[in-house]
XYZ file of C-alpha atoms in Angstrom:
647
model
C 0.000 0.000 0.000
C 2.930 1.963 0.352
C 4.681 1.789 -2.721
C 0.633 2.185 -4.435
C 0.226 5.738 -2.530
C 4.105 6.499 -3.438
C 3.018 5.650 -7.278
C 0.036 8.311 -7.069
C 2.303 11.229 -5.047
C 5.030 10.708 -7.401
C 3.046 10.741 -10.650
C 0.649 14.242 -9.090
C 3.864 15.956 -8.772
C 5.339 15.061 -11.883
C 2.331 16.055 -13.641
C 2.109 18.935 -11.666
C 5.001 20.392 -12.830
C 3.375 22.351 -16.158
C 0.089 23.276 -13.955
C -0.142 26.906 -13.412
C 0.262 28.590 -10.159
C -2.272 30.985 -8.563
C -0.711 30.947 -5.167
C 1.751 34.121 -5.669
C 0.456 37.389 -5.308
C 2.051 40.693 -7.212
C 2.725 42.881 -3.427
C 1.940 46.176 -5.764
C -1.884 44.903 -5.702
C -1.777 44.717 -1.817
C -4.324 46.996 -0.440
C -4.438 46.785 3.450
C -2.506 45.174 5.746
C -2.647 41.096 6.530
C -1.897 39.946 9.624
C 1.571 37.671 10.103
C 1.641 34.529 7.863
C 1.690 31.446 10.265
C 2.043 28.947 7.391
C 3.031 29.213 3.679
C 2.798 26.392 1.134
C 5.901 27.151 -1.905
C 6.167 24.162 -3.708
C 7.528 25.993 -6.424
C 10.877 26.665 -4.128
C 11.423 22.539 -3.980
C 9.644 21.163 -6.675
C 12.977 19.608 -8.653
C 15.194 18.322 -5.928
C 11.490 17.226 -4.410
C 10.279 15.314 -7.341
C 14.263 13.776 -7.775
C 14.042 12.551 -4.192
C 10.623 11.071 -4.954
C 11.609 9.247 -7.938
C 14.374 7.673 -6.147
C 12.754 6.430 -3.058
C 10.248 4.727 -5.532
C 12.928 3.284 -7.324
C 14.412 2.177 -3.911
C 11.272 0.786 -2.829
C 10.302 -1.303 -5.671
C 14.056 -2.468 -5.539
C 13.125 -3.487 -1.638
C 9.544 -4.996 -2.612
C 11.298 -7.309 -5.281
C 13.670 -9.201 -3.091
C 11.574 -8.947 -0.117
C 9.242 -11.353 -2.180
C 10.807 -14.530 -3.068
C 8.609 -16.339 -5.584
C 8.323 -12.899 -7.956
C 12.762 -12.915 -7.795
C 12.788 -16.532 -9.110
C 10.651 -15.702 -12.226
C 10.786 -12.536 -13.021
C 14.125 -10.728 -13.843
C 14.177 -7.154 -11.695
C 14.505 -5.641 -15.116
C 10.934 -6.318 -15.999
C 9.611 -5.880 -12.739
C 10.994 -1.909 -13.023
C 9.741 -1.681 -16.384
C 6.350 -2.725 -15.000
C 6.309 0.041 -12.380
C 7.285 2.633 -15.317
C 4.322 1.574 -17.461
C 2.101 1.920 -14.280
C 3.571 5.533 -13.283
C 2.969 6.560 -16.729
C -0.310 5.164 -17.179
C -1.671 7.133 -14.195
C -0.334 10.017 -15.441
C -1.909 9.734 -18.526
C -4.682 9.094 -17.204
C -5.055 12.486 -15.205
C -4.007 14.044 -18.465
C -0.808 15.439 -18.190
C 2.528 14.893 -19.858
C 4.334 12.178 -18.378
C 8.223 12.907 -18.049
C 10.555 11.257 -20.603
C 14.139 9.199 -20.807
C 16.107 11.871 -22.737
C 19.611 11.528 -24.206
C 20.783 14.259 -21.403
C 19.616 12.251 -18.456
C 20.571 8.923 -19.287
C 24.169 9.886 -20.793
C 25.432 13.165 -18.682
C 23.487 10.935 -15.492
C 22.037 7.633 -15.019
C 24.412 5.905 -17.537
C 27.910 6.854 -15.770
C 28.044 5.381 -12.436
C 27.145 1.431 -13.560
C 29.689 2.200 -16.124
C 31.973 2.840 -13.269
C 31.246 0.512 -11.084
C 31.238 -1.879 -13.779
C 35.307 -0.721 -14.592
C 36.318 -0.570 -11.060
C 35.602 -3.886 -10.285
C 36.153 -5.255 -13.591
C 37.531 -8.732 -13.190
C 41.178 -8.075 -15.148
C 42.766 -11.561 -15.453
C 39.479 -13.173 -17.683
C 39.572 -9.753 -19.435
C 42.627 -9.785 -20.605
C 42.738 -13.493 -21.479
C 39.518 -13.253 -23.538
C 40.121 -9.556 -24.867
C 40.651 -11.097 -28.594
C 37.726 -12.862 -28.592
C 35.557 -10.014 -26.564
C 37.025 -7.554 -29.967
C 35.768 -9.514 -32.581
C 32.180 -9.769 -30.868
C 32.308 -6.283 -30.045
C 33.741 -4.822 -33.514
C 33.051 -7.621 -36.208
C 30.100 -8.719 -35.094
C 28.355 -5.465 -34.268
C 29.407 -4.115 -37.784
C 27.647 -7.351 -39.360
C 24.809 -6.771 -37.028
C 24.256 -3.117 -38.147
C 24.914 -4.213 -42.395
C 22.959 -7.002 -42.264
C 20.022 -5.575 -40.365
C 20.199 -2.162 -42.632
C 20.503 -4.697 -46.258
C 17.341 -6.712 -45.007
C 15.316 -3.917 -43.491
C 15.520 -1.668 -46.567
C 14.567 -4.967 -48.848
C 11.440 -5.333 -46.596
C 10.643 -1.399 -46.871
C 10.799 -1.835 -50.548
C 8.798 -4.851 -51.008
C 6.300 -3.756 -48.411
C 5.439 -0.229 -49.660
C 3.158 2.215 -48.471
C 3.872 3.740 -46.040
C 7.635 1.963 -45.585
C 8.566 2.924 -49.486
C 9.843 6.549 -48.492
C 12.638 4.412 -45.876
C 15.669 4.942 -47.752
C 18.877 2.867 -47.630
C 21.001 5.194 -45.231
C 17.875 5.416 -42.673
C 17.577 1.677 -42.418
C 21.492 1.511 -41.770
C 21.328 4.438 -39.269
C 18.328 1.825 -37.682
C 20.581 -0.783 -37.787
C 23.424 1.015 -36.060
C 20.738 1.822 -32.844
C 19.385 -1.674 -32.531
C 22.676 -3.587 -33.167
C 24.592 -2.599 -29.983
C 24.140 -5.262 -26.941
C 23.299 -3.280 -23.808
C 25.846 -3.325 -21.106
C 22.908 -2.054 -18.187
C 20.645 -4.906 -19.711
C 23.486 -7.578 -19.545
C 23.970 -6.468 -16.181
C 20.368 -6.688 -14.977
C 19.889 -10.117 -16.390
C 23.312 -12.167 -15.795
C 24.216 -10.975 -12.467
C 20.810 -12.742 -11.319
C 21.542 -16.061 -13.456
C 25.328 -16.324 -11.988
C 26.154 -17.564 -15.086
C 30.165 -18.634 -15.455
C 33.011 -16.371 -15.531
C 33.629 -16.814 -19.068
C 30.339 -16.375 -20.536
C 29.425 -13.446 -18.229
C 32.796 -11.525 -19.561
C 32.441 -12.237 -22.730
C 29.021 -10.766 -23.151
C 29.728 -7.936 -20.501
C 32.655 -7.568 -22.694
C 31.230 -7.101 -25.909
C 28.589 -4.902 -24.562
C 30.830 -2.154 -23.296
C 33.446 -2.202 -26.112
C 30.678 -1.589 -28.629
C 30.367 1.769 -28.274
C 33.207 2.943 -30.044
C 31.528 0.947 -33.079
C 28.001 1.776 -31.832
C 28.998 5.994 -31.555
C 30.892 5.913 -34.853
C 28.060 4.119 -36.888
C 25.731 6.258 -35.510
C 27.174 9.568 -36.064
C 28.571 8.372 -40.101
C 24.731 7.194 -41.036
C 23.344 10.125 -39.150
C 25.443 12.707 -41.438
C 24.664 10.350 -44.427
C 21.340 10.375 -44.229
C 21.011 13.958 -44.168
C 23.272 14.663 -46.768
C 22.442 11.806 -49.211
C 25.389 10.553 -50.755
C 28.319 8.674 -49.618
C 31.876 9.056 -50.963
C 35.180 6.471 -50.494
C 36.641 9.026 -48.722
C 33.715 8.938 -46.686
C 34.453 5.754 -45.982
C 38.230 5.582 -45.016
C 37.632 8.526 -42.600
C 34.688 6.893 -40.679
C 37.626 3.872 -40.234
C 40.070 6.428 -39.008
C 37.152 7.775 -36.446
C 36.953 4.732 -35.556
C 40.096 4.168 -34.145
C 40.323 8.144 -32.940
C 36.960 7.363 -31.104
C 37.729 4.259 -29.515
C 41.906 4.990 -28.764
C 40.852 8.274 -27.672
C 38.471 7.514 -25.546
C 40.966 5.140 -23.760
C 43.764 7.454 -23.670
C 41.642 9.967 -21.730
C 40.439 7.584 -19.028
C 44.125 6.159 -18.667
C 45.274 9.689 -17.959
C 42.681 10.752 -15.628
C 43.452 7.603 -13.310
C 47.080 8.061 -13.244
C 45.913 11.063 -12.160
C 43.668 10.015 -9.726
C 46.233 7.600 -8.643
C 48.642 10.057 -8.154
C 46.381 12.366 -6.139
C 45.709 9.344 -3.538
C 49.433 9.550 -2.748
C 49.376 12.342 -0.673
C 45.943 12.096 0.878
C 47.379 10.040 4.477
C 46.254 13.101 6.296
C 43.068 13.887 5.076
C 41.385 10.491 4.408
C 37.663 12.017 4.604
C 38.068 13.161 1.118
C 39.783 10.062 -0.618
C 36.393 8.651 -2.236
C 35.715 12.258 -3.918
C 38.885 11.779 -6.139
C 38.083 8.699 -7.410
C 34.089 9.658 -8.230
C 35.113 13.027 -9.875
C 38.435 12.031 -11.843
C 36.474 9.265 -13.308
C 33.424 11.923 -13.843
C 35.578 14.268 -15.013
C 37.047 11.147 -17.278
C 33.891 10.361 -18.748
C 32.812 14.541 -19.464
C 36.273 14.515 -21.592
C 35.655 12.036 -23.312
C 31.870 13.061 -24.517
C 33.162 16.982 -25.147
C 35.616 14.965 -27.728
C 32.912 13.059 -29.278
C 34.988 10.022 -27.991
C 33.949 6.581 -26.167
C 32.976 8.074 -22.840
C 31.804 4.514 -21.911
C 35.683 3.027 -23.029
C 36.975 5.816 -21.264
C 35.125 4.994 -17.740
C 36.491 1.798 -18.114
C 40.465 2.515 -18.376
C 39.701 5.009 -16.108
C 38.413 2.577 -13.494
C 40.526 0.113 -14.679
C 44.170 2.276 -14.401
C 43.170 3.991 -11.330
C 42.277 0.898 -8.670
C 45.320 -1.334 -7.866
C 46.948 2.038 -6.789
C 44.132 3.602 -5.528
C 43.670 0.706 -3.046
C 47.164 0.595 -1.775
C 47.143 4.135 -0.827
C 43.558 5.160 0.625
C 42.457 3.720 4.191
C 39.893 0.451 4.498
C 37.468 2.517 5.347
C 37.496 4.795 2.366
C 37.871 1.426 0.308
C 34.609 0.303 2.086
C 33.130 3.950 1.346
C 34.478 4.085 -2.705
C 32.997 -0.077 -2.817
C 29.847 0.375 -1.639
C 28.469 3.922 -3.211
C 29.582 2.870 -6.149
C 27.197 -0.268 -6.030
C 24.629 1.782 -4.476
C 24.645 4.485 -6.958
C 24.925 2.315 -9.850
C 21.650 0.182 -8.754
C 19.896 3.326 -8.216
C 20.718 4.479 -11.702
C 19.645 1.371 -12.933
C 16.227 1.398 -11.239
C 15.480 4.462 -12.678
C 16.453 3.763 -15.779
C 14.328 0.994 -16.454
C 11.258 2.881 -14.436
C 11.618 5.734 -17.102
C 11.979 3.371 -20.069
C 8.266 2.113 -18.766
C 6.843 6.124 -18.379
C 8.270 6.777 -21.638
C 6.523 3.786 -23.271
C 3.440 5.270 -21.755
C 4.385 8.984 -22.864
C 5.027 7.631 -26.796
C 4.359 8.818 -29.039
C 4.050 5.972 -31.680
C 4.090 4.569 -35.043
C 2.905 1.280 -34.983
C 3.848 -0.924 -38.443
C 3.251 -4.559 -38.257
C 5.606 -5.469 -41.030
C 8.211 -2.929 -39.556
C 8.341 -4.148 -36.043
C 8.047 -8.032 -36.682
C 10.666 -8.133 -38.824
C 12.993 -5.571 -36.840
C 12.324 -8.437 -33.521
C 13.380 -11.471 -35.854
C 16.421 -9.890 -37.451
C 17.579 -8.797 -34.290
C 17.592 -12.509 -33.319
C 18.303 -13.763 -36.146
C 21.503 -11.794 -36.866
C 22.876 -12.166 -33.465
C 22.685 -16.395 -33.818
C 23.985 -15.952 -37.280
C 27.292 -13.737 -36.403
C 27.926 -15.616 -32.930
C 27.960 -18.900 -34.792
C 30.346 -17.523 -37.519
C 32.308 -16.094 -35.457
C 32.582 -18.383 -33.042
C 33.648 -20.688 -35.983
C 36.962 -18.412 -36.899
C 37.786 -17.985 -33.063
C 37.320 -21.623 -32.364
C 40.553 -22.102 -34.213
C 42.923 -19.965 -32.562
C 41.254 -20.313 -28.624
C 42.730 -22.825 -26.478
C 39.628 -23.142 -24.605
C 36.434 -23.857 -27.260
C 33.380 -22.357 -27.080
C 31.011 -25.249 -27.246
C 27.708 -25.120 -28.584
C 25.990 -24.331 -25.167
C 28.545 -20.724 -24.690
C 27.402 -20.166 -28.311
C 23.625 -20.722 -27.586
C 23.850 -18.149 -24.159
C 26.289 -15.256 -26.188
C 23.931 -15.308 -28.481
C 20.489 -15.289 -26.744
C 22.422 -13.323 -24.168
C 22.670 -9.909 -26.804
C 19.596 -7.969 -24.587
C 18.724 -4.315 -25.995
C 17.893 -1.742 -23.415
C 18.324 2.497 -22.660
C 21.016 3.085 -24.709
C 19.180 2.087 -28.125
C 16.157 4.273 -26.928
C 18.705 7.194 -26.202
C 19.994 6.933 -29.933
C 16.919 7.148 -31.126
C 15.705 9.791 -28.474
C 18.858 11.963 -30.184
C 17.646 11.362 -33.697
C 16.990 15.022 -34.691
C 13.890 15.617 -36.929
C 13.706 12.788 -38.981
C 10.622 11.395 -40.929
C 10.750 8.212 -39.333
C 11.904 8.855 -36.012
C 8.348 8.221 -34.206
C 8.193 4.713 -36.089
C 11.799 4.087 -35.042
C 11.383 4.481 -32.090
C 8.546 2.263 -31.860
C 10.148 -0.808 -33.290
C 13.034 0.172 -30.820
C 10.862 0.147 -27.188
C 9.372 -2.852 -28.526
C 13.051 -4.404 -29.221
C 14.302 -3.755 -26.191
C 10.658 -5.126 -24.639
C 11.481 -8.170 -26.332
C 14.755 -8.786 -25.378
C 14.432 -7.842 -21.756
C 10.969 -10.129 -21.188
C 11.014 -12.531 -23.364
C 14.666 -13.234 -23.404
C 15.770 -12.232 -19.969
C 12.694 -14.024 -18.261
C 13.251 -17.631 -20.055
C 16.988 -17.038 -19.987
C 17.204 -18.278 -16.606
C 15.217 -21.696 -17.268
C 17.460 -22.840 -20.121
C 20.329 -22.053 -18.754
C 19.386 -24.753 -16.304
C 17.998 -26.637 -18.749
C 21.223 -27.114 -20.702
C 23.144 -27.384 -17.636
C 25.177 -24.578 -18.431
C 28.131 -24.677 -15.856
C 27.625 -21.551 -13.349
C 29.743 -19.099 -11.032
C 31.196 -20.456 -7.776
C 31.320 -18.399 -5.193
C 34.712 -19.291 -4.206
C 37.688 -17.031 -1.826
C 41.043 -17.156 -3.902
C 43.888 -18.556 -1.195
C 47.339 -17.547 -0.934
C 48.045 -21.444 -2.197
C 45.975 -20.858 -5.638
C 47.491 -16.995 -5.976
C 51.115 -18.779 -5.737
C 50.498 -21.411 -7.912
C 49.182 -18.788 -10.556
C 52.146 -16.659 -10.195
C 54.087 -20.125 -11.054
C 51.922 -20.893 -14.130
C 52.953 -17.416 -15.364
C 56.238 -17.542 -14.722
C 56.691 -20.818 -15.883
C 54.794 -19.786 -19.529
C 56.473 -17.134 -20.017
C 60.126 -18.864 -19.598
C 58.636 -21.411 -22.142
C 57.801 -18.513 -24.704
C 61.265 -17.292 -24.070
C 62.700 -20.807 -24.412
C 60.512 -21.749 -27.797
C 61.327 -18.028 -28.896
C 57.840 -17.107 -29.177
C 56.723 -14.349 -27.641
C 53.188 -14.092 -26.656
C 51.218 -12.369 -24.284
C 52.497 -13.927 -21.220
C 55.754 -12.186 -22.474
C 54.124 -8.667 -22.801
C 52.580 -8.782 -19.630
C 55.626 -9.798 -17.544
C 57.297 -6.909 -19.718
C 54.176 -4.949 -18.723
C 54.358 -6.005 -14.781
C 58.147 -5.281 -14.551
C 58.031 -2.106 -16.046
C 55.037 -1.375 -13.042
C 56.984 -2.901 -10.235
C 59.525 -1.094 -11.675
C 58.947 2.405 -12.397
C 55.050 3.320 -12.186
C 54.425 1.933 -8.649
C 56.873 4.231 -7.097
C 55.622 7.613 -8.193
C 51.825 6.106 -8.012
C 52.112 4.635 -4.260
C 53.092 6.137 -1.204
C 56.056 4.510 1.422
C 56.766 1.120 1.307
C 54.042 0.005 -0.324
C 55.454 0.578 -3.713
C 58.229 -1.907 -3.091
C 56.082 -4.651 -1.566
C 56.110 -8.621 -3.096
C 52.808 -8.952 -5.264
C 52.277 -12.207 -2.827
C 52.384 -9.965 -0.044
C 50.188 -6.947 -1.171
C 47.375 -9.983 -1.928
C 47.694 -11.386 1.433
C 47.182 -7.762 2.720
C 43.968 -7.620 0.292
C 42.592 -11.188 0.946
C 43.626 -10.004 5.473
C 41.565 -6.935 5.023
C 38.469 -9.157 2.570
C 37.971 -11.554 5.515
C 38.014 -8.422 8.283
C 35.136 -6.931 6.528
C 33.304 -10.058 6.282
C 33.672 -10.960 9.844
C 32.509 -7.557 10.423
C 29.375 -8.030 8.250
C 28.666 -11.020 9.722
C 28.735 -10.091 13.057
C 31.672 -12.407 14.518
C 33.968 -9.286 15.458
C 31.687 -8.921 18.464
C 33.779 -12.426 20.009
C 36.872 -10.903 19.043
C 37.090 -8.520 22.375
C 36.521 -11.854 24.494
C 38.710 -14.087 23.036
C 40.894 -11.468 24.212
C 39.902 -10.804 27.107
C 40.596 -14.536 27.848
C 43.686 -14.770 26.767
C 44.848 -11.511 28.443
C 43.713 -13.772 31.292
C 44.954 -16.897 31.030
C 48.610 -17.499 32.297
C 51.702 -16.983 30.013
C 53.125 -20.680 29.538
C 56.912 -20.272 27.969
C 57.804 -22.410 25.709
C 59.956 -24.662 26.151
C 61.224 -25.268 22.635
C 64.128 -23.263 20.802
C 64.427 -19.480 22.104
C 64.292 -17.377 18.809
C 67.299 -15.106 19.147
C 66.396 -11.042 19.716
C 67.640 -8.986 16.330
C 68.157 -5.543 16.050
C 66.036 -3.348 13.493
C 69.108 -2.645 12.176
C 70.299 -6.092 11.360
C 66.560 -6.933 10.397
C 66.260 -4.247 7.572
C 69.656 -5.655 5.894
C 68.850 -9.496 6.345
C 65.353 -8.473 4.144
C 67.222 -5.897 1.874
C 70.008 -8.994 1.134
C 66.473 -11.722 0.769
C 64.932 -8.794 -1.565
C 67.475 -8.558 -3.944
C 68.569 -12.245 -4.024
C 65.299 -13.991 -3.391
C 62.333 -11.634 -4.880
C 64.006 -11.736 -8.328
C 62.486 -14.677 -9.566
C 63.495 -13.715 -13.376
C 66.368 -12.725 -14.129
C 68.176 -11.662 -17.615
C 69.478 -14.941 -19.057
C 70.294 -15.804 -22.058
C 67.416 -16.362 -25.046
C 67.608 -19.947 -26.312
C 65.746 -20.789 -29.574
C 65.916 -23.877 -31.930
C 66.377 -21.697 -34.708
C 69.766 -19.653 -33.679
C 71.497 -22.153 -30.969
C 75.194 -20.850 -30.558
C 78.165 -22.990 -29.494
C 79.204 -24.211 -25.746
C 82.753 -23.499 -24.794
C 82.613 -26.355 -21.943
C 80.582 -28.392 -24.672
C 83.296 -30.553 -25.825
C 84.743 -30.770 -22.147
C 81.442 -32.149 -20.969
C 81.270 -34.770 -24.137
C 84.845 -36.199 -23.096
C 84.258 -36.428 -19.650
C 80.697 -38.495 -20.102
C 82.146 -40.490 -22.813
C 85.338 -41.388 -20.324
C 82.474 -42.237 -17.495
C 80.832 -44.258 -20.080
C 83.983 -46.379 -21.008
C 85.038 -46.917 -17.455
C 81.432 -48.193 -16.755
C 81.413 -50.206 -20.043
C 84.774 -52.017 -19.230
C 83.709 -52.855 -15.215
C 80.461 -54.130 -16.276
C 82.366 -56.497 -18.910
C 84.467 -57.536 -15.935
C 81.582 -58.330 -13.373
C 79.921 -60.402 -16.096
C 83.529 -62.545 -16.869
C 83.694 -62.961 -13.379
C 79.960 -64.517 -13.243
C 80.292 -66.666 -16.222
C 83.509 -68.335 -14.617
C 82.149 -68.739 -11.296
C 78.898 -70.508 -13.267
C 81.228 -72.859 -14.985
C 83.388 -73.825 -12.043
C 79.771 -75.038 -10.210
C 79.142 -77.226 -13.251
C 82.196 -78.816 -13.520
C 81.951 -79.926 -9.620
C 78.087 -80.891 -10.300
C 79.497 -83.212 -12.802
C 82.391 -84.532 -10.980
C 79.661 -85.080 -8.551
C 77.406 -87.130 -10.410
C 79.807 -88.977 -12.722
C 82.748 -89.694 -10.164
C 85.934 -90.305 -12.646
C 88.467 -93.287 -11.191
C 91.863 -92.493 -10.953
């Protein structure tokens, strides 16, 4: 009943927002005195920040509602529930007839859009990254450009086989459509396969693609959009949307790379004022993502190497409780923005308006799904050959049903400026990403266990599985070195050196900078397990246990005493085991069975084995001389024996 009368206050004072005001009076018109005003209603004074605070409690409360009730979690995705609430919002504010507020391109890009972008890079699992990156590009850059051709080709056959109304749907409009609706949607794939707990792989892989598709996704969109008002495309044309391309994309990680060195650098020097520490890393990644979009670059790429460049340092300088502050707004500010996004996807459904076309619609849903099986399966086909890992037909089957539309196709076609057939576009759009987000991302869930798709353990990484990884990576990279290959296990312990090296010591403060990487993640897995015991409750036994052994009598041992050291003696017996020790790799020579070089103490080594192998040679011929003759000797007294010989 709550969350009903929330609905109604929320939707009076959005609609009350255009309804005129007769409470002011002009003081010129004031004839005679009124006595003192003991209460005055403004609502004028408060309405925005009023109606903002609104909106987000009713967000927060149908976020509450949703996991509060069980049975409505297991079958329907949050996504739809939000989208649900939207449609109801806007329907009552329809209703009263007024104009229902609207997702525009300013909100969702300049607002909602960067903080799960954010907290999406900052905790952005590097290691499967990095190993999948190749095949994450290809998805994100091959198979988005097929998705936006081949949807533009077959659309504009349709429009000129269907007629009517669709005949006036030129070539360059139905690519600019399929530039909007070919994207996957990174705050969709969010929603939906954070509730599934799919695996590792498949989650990164489609979270992957999703967020490196917007340097194809921005560049497509802007080429068509210039295109299609000027009419004709040149080769130049061509070559320098491939060259934006790159700008967009490289740019857009070059300015979020800079702003969290920055940012980095900045958390060096705040020991004495650690209120402040989660500010720099909100605003330089803010400021990151601003940059980027006054550029025309990736602002979405740049979030992500902003988040990306700026944590491992970030964390080794700022206090655990500004690491507890920067973890947990960031996950509460991204789910709010993600409630509300999906609550004003439903209210602008409601607000329309539309352009309903059967043909246009039906076949917009079926190429969408039919393109995405088509390019994951061809695709996967080419990658299968160079991954060591395959992608069996079940990972094909959930990267490609996976590809859910959401806000950001909406917002391109929000930003479409006055085009003919931007009401019908963005039609066949709402009901896209309707599609995708109930039909897909409600039976998603049931085939995955259907298939018996392999999910997500929730496991704690142990010092014993972070050294044997370290190992495996030293150990493949002296192999490449060995084979003369160098691959990326090469580059990235070129890449880690160069950190240990030179970046961590101007990025992190004391001695920090110089400490062992299997030291710095026992500090991180020390300080993981304090905060759960302090979530959990247990550090309220800690001050007994104690207490109790404060208590308890001090029994020496009785073993060896551990001799007393000086700190003196202490910091030169770990300088000597940090220079002698810590350097697990050093510079040795580069073997390769195509240039193998001569041994001086080759030949040495060859006459002293073959020498060995002669003097073993000639004592084994001895021992068996001396075991034939001893045989024979037995026989000739056996015989003796048995045939006695008279003298």
């Amino acid at each position: 009943s709550v969350c009903v009368l929330l609905i109604v206050f929320v939707a009076a004072a959005s609609a009350s927002h255009d309804a005129p005001q007769d409470g002011t009076h002009d003081p010129t018109n004031v004839t005679h005195k009124k006595g003192f005003p003991v209460l005055l209603f403004n609502y004028d004074h408060v309405r925005t920040p009023f109606e903002i605070s609104l909106w987000i409690l009713l967000a927060l409360l149908m976020k509450l509602g949703f996991h509060v009730i069980p049975r409505v979690s297991q079958v329907v995705p949050e996504s739809c529930l939000l989208i649900v609430v939207g449609l109801l919002v806007g329907g009552f504010i329809k209703a009263i007839g007024e104009k229902a507020p609207a997702l525009d391109d300013t909100l969702f890009f300049l607002y909602l859009l960067p903080p799960i972008i954010l907290d999406a890079g900052y905790f952005l699992p590097v290691r499967p990254f990095t190993e999948n990156v190749g095949t994450i590009l290809v998805f994100a850059v091959v198979g988005t450009l097929w998705n936006a051709f081949f949807m533009g080709g077959v659309m504009y056959g349709v429009c000129q086989l269907e007629g009517g109304q669709l005949a006036s749907v030129d070539l360059l409009s139905c690519l600019l459509f399929g530039s909007i609706v070919s994207a996957v949607d990174p705050v969709a794939v969010l929603a939906v396969f954070e509730e599934i707990h799919i695996n590792e792989l498949l989650h990164i892989l489609v979270f992957g693609e999703s967020l490196l598709n917007d340097a194809v996704t921005v560049v497509l969109y802007h080429l068509f959009k210039e295109f299609s008002a000027v009419g004709t495309v040149t080769v130049l044309d061509g070559v320098l949307a491939v060259v934006c391309f790159f700008v967009v994309s490289l740019g857009g990680l070059l300015v979020g790379a800079i702003y969290g060195v920055l940012g980095a650098f900045t958390s060096r020097f705040t020991s004495h004022t650690r209120v402040i520490e989660p500010l720099f890393v909100f605003l330089y990644s803010y400021m990151a993502y601003l940059s980027a979009e006054v550029f025309h670059l990736s602002g979405i790429m740049s979030l992500i190497a902003c988040g990306v460049t700026m944590r491992p340092y970030v964390e080794a300088n700022v206090s655990h409780k500004s690491y507890t502050t920067i973890k947990y707004f960031l996950k509460m500010w991204s789910s709010v923005s993600e409630t509300l996004i999906f609550i004003f996807l439903g209210v602008s459904t409601v607000a329309g308006p539309h352009a309903w076309n059967w043909t246009f619609v039906v076949v917009t849903v079926v190429l969408c799904l039919v393109s995405r099986v088509m390019g994951v399966i061809g695709l996967t086909y080419v990658i299968n050959k160079f991954r060591i890992v395959k992608l069996t037909k079940k990972d094909q089957f959930i990267v490609a049903y996976g590809g859910l539309r959401g806000a950001i196709a909406y917002s391109l076609g929000f930003l479409l400026p006055d085009h003919p057939m931007k009401t019908l576009f963005l039609t066949a759009i709402i009901t896209v990403v309707f599609f995708t987000v109930f039909v897909q991302g409600m039976t998603i869930r049931p085939l995955v266990e259907l298939l018996a798709v392999k999910k997500k353990k929730e496991t704690r990484r142990s010092i014993n599985e972070e050294i044997h990884t370290q190992f495996l990576d030293h150990l493949l990279t002296g192999i490449e070195g060995v084979c003369g290959h160098y691959g990326h296990h090469h580059w990235k312990d070129k890449l880690n050196r160069f950190n240990k090296t030179y970046v961590k010591r101007w990025l992190i403060a004391g001695e920090r900078s110089m400490e062992p990487q299997l030291i710095s993640f026992y500090n991180k897995m020390e300080m993981r397990q304090a905060m759960m015991m302090v979530e959990s409750g247990s550090s309220a036994k800690l001050p007994g246990l104690i207490s109790m052994q404060n208590i308890q009598p001090k029994v020496e041992s009785r073993g060896r005493t551990i001799p007393k050291i000086s700190k003196g003696r202490e910091e030169e017996i770990r300088r000597i085991l940090r220079s002698n020790l810590q350097q697990t790799k050093q510079r040795l020579r580069s073997y390769s069975r195509h240039d193998l070089f001569a041994d001086p103490f080759e030949d040495m080594n060859e006459n002293l084995s073959e020498m060995r192998f002669r003097k073993q040679r000639v004592e084994m011929e001895r021992r068996v001389r001396l075991r034939v003759n001893e045989g024979r000797s037995a026989e000739e007294r056996l015989f003796c024996r048995v045939f006695p010989i008279s003298a």
